[in-house]
């Protein structure tokens, strides 16, 4: 699949929601744990060799599951192949929890559901649609009905 | 420079071998298979339709089936294709109308030297306007801004709604306030794993059928936001027992009020 790699690289240089040096192990059998600078920007998780400016790779964080592994580690797997896991090791359980929380909130789909939730709540309490001020109240992607698969 | 009809990108055969480091200067890895699944999954799309895509600066237009999902603009050979030809990651782009030989043309432009500009053309005025609108608001950044704004609005509305109660004898059942945290973090009766923000696969507040083959269970939406933080009147002063009890009561009252409102709203279809 073609993609605009240059723009993705530029994105990896944007301010991160969260960034840290973690241990990372790829999904392939026999992968070794490596130190990587891991950076969460919007719904992408970038990982760099610790001394390099360009990322080794990126993971789009949609339709993924974050699972705790041992006290201070977690894994990311994707819905189409849950056996294929990317493992990460943190230096403490706190750091692990912080990352897991951030990664779970990092998907566009999560953001969308939050928006619909808040919109609904505000509408119920005030009788007004808060999206009108943004001019996006009619957009299909923000309708409650759009959540049903 | 690649020939007409071919996108300008770093030609690298090692792109296919995802877990191999490849020869020196390997292209960046991306979970392309997951991207392809995201492109074709059964959740509703944000926009779709045929657009003409210009191959390169001096190239011809190719008609492609475009699907916008989140901040990803996928394009397929045709509507029935199982896998996208490519994707344009929309973060950081601007969308503008352009003067082009083709009618109803617009451009997705990125900042930076040698950045690619994607010239697209719709089949009519309405479609063009729809796409320009959808694409210019497609970024994660934009969505996050709106969500944060709504979060604040909801907190403000709730704060305005909860007046502090009149003073009365403290008669709180200890567990009422003790489980204040539990009220917010405990997930309502639906079956499900640990509380907190739902991970990607869950379909959303309406418990509907999840994506085919998913192990995710129907899960209600994200838990309601915490009540707004309150600034204590004497942040650095001594907290007298009397004022503490008053705060204790006040918070308990608020928690109960918010909780019952939340439970009522969840009871609605």
Coordinates of C-alpha atoms in Angstrom, one line a residue:
Chain A
X1 CA 0.0 0.0 0.0
X2 CA 1.4 3.4 -0.9
X3 CA 1.4 6.1 1.7
X4 CA 2.9 9.5 2.2
X5 CA 5.9 8.5 4.1
X6 CA 7.4 12.0 4.2
X7 CA 4.4 13.4 6.0
X8 CA 4.4 10.5 8.4
X9 CA 8.1 11.2 9.2
X10 CA 7.2 14.9 9.7
X11 CA 4.4 13.8 12.0
X12 CA 7.0 11.8 14.1
X13 CA 8.7 15.1 14.8
X14 CA 5.6 16.8 16.2
X15 CA 5.1 17.3 19.9
X16 CA 4.2 14.0 21.5
X17 CA 1.4 13.1 23.9
X18 CA 3.9 10.7 25.5
X19 CA 7.5 9.8 24.8
X20 CA 9.9 7.5 26.6
X21 CA 12.7 5.0 26.2
X22 CA 11.1 1.6 26.5
X23 CA 12.1 -2.0 25.8
X24 CA 10.4 -3.2 22.6
X25 CA 10.1 -6.6 21.0
X26 CA 8.6 -7.2 17.6
X27 CA 5.9 -9.7 16.8
X28 CA 8.1 -12.1 15.0
X29 CA 9.1 -15.3 16.8
X30 CA 12.6 -15.0 18.2
X31 CA 12.5 -11.2 18.3
X32 CA 14.9 -9.7 20.8
X33 CA 14.1 -6.9 23.2
X34 CA 15.6 -3.7 22.0
X35 CA 15.8 -0.2 23.6
X36 CA 13.7 2.2 21.6
X37 CA 12.6 5.8 21.9
X38 CA 8.8 5.4 21.7
X39 CA 6.7 8.4 20.9
X40 CA 2.9 8.8 20.8
X41 CA 1.7 11.4 18.3
X42 CA -2.0 11.5 17.5
X43 CA -3.1 8.0 16.7
X44 CA 0.4 6.8 15.7
X45 CA 3.1 5.2 17.9
X46 CA 6.5 5.9 16.5
X47 CA 9.6 4.0 17.6
X48 CA 13.2 5.2 17.0
X49 CA 16.6 3.8 17.6
X50 CA 17.7 5.8 20.6
X51 CA 20.4 7.8 18.7
X52 CA 18.5 8.4 15.4
X53 CA 16.3 11.2 14.3
X54 CA 14.2 9.2 11.8
X55 CA 11.8 6.6 13.1
X56 CA 12.4 2.9 12.5
X57 CA 8.7 2.4 12.2
X58 CA 5.2 3.5 13.1
X59 CA 2.0 1.7 14.3
X60 CA -1.4 3.1 13.5
X61 CA -3.4 2.6 16.7
X62 CA -6.8 1.9 15.3
X63 CA -8.6 -1.4 16.0
X64 CA -5.9 -2.5 18.4
X65 CA -6.0 -4.0 21.9
X66 CA -3.6 -3.0 24.7
X67 CA -3.0 -5.7 27.3
X68 CA -1.0 -5.7 30.4
X69 CA 1.9 -8.3 30.4
X70 CA 3.7 -8.9 33.7
X71 CA 3.7 -6.1 36.2
X72 CA 5.5 -3.5 34.1
X73 CA 5.0 -4.5 30.5
X74 CA 2.2 -4.3 28.0
X75 CA 1.5 -5.5 24.5
X76 CA -0.3 -4.1 21.5
X77 CA -2.1 -6.4 19.1
X78 CA -4.4 -5.7 16.2
X79 CA -7.9 -7.1 15.7
X80 CA -7.1 -8.9 12.4
X81 CA -4.4 -11.0 14.0
X82 CA -4.4 -11.0 17.8
X83 CA -1.6 -13.5 18.1
X84 CA 0.8 -11.0 16.6
X85 CA 1.9 -8.9 19.5
X86 CA 4.2 -5.9 19.9
X87 CA 5.7 -6.1 23.4
X88 CA 6.8 -3.1 25.4
X89 CA 8.7 -3.0 28.7
X90 CA 8.5 -0.1 31.1
X91 CA 10.6 0.7 34.0
X92 CA 7.8 0.6 36.5
X93 CA 4.2 -0.4 36.9
X94 CA 3.2 3.3 37.0
X95 CA 4.8 4.0 33.7
X96 CA 3.2 1.0 32.3
X97 CA -0.3 2.1 33.4
X98 CA 0.4 5.6 32.1
X99 CA 1.2 4.3 28.7
X100 CA -1.6 1.8 28.6
X101 CA -4.1 4.6 29.4
X102 CA -2.7 7.0 26.9
X103 CA -2.6 4.3 24.1
X104 CA -6.2 3.3 24.7
X105 CA -7.3 6.9 24.4
X106 CA -5.2 7.5 21.3
X107 CA -7.4 6.1 18.6
X108 CA -9.6 8.3 16.4
X109 CA -12.5 5.9 17.1
X110 CA -12.1 6.5 20.8
X111 CA -12.1 10.3 20.3
X112 CA -15.2 10.0 18.1
X113 CA -17.1 8.1 20.7
X114 CA -16.1 10.6 23.4
X115 CA -17.3 13.4 21.3
X116 CA -20.7 11.7 20.7
X117 CA -20.9 11.0 24.4
X118 CA -20.3 14.6 25.5
X119 CA -22.5 16.0 22.8
X120 CA -25.3 13.8 23.9
X121 CA -24.8 14.7 27.6
X122 CA -24.7 18.4 26.9
X123 CA -27.7 18.2 24.7
X124 CA -29.7 16.4 27.4
X125 CA -28.7 18.9 30.1
X126 CA -29.1 22.1 28.1
X127 CA -31.3 21.2 25.2
X128 CA -28.8 22.7 22.8
X129 CA -26.5 20.9 20.4
X130 CA -22.9 22.0 21.2
X131 CA -21.7 21.1 17.8
X132 CA -23.7 23.8 16.1
X133 CA -21.1 26.4 17.1
X134 CA -18.5 24.5 15.1
X135 CA -20.8 24.0 12.1
X136 CA -20.4 20.3 12.2
X137 CA -23.7 19.1 13.8
X138 CA -24.9 17.5 10.6
X139 CA -21.8 15.5 9.9
X140 CA -22.5 11.8 9.6
X141 CA -19.4 10.8 11.6
X142 CA -20.8 12.5 14.7
X143 CA -24.2 11.0 14.8
X144 CA -25.2 8.6 17.5
X145 CA -26.6 6.2 14.9
X146 CA -23.2 6.0 13.3
X147 CA -21.9 4.0 16.2
X148 CA -23.9 0.9 15.4
X149 CA -21.7 -1.3 13.3
Chain B
X1 CA 12.0 11.2 -11.0
X2 CA 9.4 8.4 -11.3
X3 CA 7.4 8.3 -14.5
X4 CA 3.8 9.5 -15.0
X5 CA 1.2 7.7 -13.0
X6 CA 3.6 6.6 -10.4
X7 CA 3.6 8.3 -7.0
X8 CA 6.8 9.9 -6.0
X9 CA 8.1 8.0 -3.0
X10 CA 11.3 6.4 -1.9
X11 CA 11.5 3.2 -4.0
X12 CA 12.6 0.5 -1.6
X13 CA 11.9 -3.2 -2.1
X14 CA 12.6 -3.9 1.5
X15 CA 9.3 -2.1 2.4
X16 CA 7.6 -5.5 1.9
X17 CA 9.7 -7.3 4.5
X18 CA 8.2 -5.7 7.6
X19 CA 10.3 -7.1 10.3
X20 CA 13.6 -7.1 8.5
X21 CA 15.9 -4.2 9.0
X22 CA 16.7 -4.3 5.3
X23 CA 19.8 -2.8 3.7
X24 CA 21.1 0.5 5.0
X25 CA 18.6 3.3 4.9
X26 CA 15.6 1.1 5.0
X27 CA 12.2 2.7 4.5
X28 CA 10.1 3.3 7.6
X29 CA 8.0 0.3 8.7
X30 CA 4.3 0.7 9.1
X31 CA 1.6 -1.8 10.1
X32 CA 0.2 -1.8 6.6
X33 CA -1.8 -4.9 7.0
X34 CA -3.7 -3.4 10.0
X35 CA -4.2 -0.2 7.9
X36 CA -5.7 -2.3 5.1
X37 CA -8.1 -3.9 7.6
X38 CA -9.0 -0.5 9.0
X39 CA -9.7 0.6 5.5
X40 CA -12.2 -2.2 4.8
X41 CA -13.8 -2.8 8.2
X42 CA -17.5 -2.6 8.6
X43 CA -17.8 0.5 10.8
X44 CA -19.4 3.5 9.0
X45 CA -17.0 5.6 6.9
X46 CA -16.8 9.3 7.2
X47 CA -17.0 9.9 3.4
X48 CA -16.7 7.9 0.3
X49 CA -17.0 8.4 -3.5
X50 CA -15.2 8.5 -6.8
X51 CA -12.5 11.1 -7.3
X52 CA -10.0 11.7 -10.0
X53 CA -6.5 11.6 -8.6
X54 CA -3.6 13.2 -10.5
X55 CA -0.7 10.8 -10.8
X56 CA 2.1 13.3 -10.6
X57 CA 2.9 16.8 -11.7
X58 CA 2.6 16.1 -15.4
X59 CA 0.5 12.9 -15.1
X60 CA -2.9 11.9 -16.1
X61 CA -5.9 11.6 -13.7
X62 CA -6.9 8.2 -12.5
X63 CA -10.4 7.5 -11.3
X64 CA -10.3 5.9 -7.9
X65 CA -12.7 4.9 -5.2
X66 CA -11.9 7.0 -2.1
X67 CA -12.8 6.2 1.5
X68 CA -12.3 8.6 4.3
X69 CA -11.9 7.0 7.8
X70 CA -10.7 9.1 10.6
X71 CA -7.6 10.9 9.5
X72 CA -6.8 8.4 6.8
X73 CA -7.9 8.8 3.2
X74 CA -7.7 5.5 1.4
X75 CA -8.1 5.0 -2.3
X76 CA -9.0 1.8 -4.2
X77 CA -8.7 0.7 -7.7
X78 CA -12.5 0.5 -7.8
X79 CA -15.4 0.2 -5.4
X80 CA -15.2 -3.6 -5.1
X81 CA -11.5 -3.8 -4.4
X82 CA -10.6 -5.7 -1.2
X83 CA -7.4 -3.8 -0.6
X84 CA -6.5 -0.1 -1.0
X85 CA -4.0 1.0 -3.6
X86 CA -2.8 3.6 -1.1
X87 CA -3.6 5.9 1.7
X88 CA -3.0 9.6 2.3
X89 CA -2.4 10.3 6.0
X90 CA -4.2 13.6 6.5
X91 CA -2.6 14.9 9.7
X92 CA -1.1 18.4 9.1
X93 CA -2.6 19.0 5.7
X94 CA -4.5 21.9 4.3
X95 CA -7.3 21.6 1.7
X96 CA -7.9 24.2 -0.9
X97 CA -9.5 24.7 -4.3
X98 CA -7.2 24.8 -7.2
X99 CA -7.1 26.1 -10.7
X100 CA -6.7 23.0 -12.8
X101 CA -7.6 21.8 -16.3
X102 CA -10.0 19.4 -14.5
X103 CA -13.3 20.8 -13.2
X104 CA -14.2 20.6 -9.5
X105 CA -10.5 20.2 -8.6
X106 CA -9.1 20.7 -5.1
X107 CA -5.7 20.0 -3.5
X108 CA -4.6 18.3 -0.3
X109 CA -1.4 20.1 0.6
X110 CA 1.3 19.5 3.1
X111 CA 3.9 21.8 4.5
X112 CA 7.6 21.4 4.1
X113 CA 10.1 21.4 1.3
X114 CA 9.5 18.9 -1.5
X115 CA 6.2 18.0 0.1
X116 CA 3.7 16.3 -2.1
X117 CA 0.5 18.0 -3.1
X118 CA -2.4 15.7 -4.0
X119 CA -4.6 17.1 -6.7
X120 CA -8.1 15.5 -6.7
X121 CA -11.2 16.3 -8.7
X122 CA -14.8 15.5 -7.9
X123 CA -17.5 14.8 -10.4
X124 CA -19.7 17.7 -9.5
X125 CA -19.8 20.9 -7.4
X126 CA -21.7 19.3 -4.4
X127 CA -19.3 16.4 -4.2
X128 CA -16.3 18.7 -4.3
X129 CA -17.7 20.9 -1.5
X130 CA -18.5 17.8 0.6
X131 CA -15.0 16.5 0.2
X132 CA -13.3 19.7 0.9
X133 CA -15.3 20.1 4.1
X134 CA -14.8 16.6 5.3
X135 CA -11.1 16.5 4.6
X136 CA -10.3 19.9 6.2
X137 CA -11.9 18.6 9.4
X138 CA -10.5 15.1 9.3
X139 CA -7.4 15.5 11.4
X140 CA -7.1 13.9 14.8
X141 CA -5.9 17.3 16.2
X142 CA -9.1 18.9 15.1
X143 CA -11.2 16.2 16.7
X144 CA -9.2 16.4 19.9
X145 CA -9.8 20.1 20.1
X146 CA -13.5 19.7 19.8
X147 CA -13.6 16.9 22.4
X148 CA -11.6 19.0 24.9
X149 CA -14.0 21.9 24.3
X150 CA -17.0 19.7 24.9
X151 CA -15.4 18.2 28.0
X152 CA -15.0 21.7 29.4
X153 CA -18.5 22.7 28.4
X154 CA -20.0 19.6 30.1
X155 CA -18.0 20.2 33.3
X156 CA -19.2 23.8 33.3
X157 CA -22.8 22.8 32.8
X158 CA -22.6 20.3 35.6
X159 CA -20.9 22.7 38.0
X160 CA -23.6 25.3 37.3
X161 CA -26.2 22.8 38.1
X162 CA -24.9 21.7 41.5
X163 CA -25.5 24.4 44.1
X164 CA -23.8 23.6 47.5
X165 CA -26.3 22.2 50.0
X166 CA -27.5 24.0 53.1
X167 CA -25.5 23.1 56.3
X168 CA -26.8 20.1 58.1
X169 CA -25.7 17.4 60.6
X170 CA -23.3 15.1 59.1
X171 CA -25.1 11.8 58.5
X172 CA -23.3 10.4 55.6
X173 CA -22.9 6.7 55.4
X174 CA -19.2 6.3 55.3
X175 CA -19.2 4.1 52.2
X176 CA -21.1 6.7 50.2
X177 CA -18.1 9.0 49.9
X178 CA -15.6 6.2 50.4
X179 CA -16.8 4.7 47.1
X180 CA -16.9 8.0 45.3
X181 CA -14.0 6.8 43.1
X182 CA -15.8 3.5 42.6
X183 CA -18.9 5.4 41.3
X184 CA -16.9 6.9 38.5
X185 CA -14.6 4.1 37.6
X186 CA -16.8 1.2 38.2
X187 CA -18.4 0.0 35.0
X188 CA -22.2 -0.4 34.9
X189 CA -23.6 -3.9 34.8
X190 CA -22.5 -4.7 31.3
X191 CA -20.0 -7.5 31.1
X192 CA -16.6 -6.4 30.2
X193 CA -13.0 -6.2 31.1
X194 CA -11.3 -3.5 33.3
X195 CA -13.1 -0.1 33.4
X196 CA -11.7 3.0 31.9
X197 CA -11.5 4.2 28.3
X198 CA -12.5 1.4 25.9
X199 CA -9.8 0.2 23.6
X200 CA -10.1 0.4 19.8
X201 CA -12.3 -2.6 18.8
X202 CA -15.4 -1.8 20.9
X203 CA -18.2 -0.5 18.8
X204 CA -19.3 2.2 21.1
X205 CA -22.0 3.2 23.6
X206 CA -24.8 1.3 21.8
X207 CA -24.3 -2.3 22.5
X208 CA -24.5 -3.5 18.9
X209 CA -22.8 -6.3 17.1
X210 CA -19.1 -5.8 17.1
X211 CA -17.0 -6.2 14.0
X212 CA -17.1 -9.7 12.6
X213 CA -15.0 -12.2 14.5
X214 CA -14.1 -9.7 17.2
X215 CA -13.5 -10.9 20.7
X216 CA -14.7 -7.5 22.0
X217 CA -17.9 -7.5 24.0
X218 CA -20.6 -4.8 23.8
X219 CA -19.5 -2.1 26.0
X220 CA -21.1 1.2 27.0
X221 CA -19.3 4.5 26.2
X222 CA -16.5 6.1 28.1
X223 CA -17.3 6.7 31.8
X224 CA -18.6 10.2 32.5
X225 CA -15.9 12.8 33.2
X226 CA -15.0 13.5 36.8
X227 CA -16.8 16.4 38.6
X228 CA -14.9 19.7 38.1
X229 CA -12.0 20.3 40.4
X230 CA -12.8 22.7 43.2
X231 CA -10.3 25.2 44.6
X232 CA -10.3 25.0 48.4
X233 CA -10.8 28.4 49.9
X234 CA -7.7 28.2 52.0
X235 CA -5.3 26.1 49.9
X236 CA -2.3 26.6 52.1
X237 CA -4.1 27.3 55.4
X238 CA -5.1 24.8 58.0
X239 CA -8.0 22.7 57.1
X240 CA -10.3 22.8 60.1
X241 CA -12.3 19.8 61.0
X242 CA -15.6 21.8 60.5
X243 CA -14.8 22.9 57.0
X244 CA -13.6 19.5 56.1
X245 CA -16.9 18.0 57.2
X246 CA -18.7 20.6 55.1
X247 CA -16.6 19.8 52.0
X248 CA -17.2 16.1 52.7
X249 CA -20.9 16.6 52.7
X250 CA -20.9 18.9 49.7
X251 CA -18.9 16.5 47.6
X252 CA -21.0 13.6 48.7
X253 CA -24.2 15.5 47.7
X254 CA -22.7 16.3 44.3
X255 CA -21.5 12.8 43.7
X256 CA -25.0 11.4 44.5
X257 CA -26.7 13.9 42.3
X258 CA -24.4 13.4 39.4
X259 CA -24.5 9.7 39.8
X260 CA -28.3 9.5 39.8
X261 CA -28.4 11.7 36.8
X262 CA -25.9 9.5 35.0
X263 CA -27.8 6.3 36.0
X264 CA -31.1 7.9 34.7
X265 CA -29.5 8.8 31.5
X266 CA -28.2 5.3 31.0
X267 CA -31.6 3.9 31.7
X268 CA -32.9 5.7 28.6
X269 CA -32.9 3.8 25.3

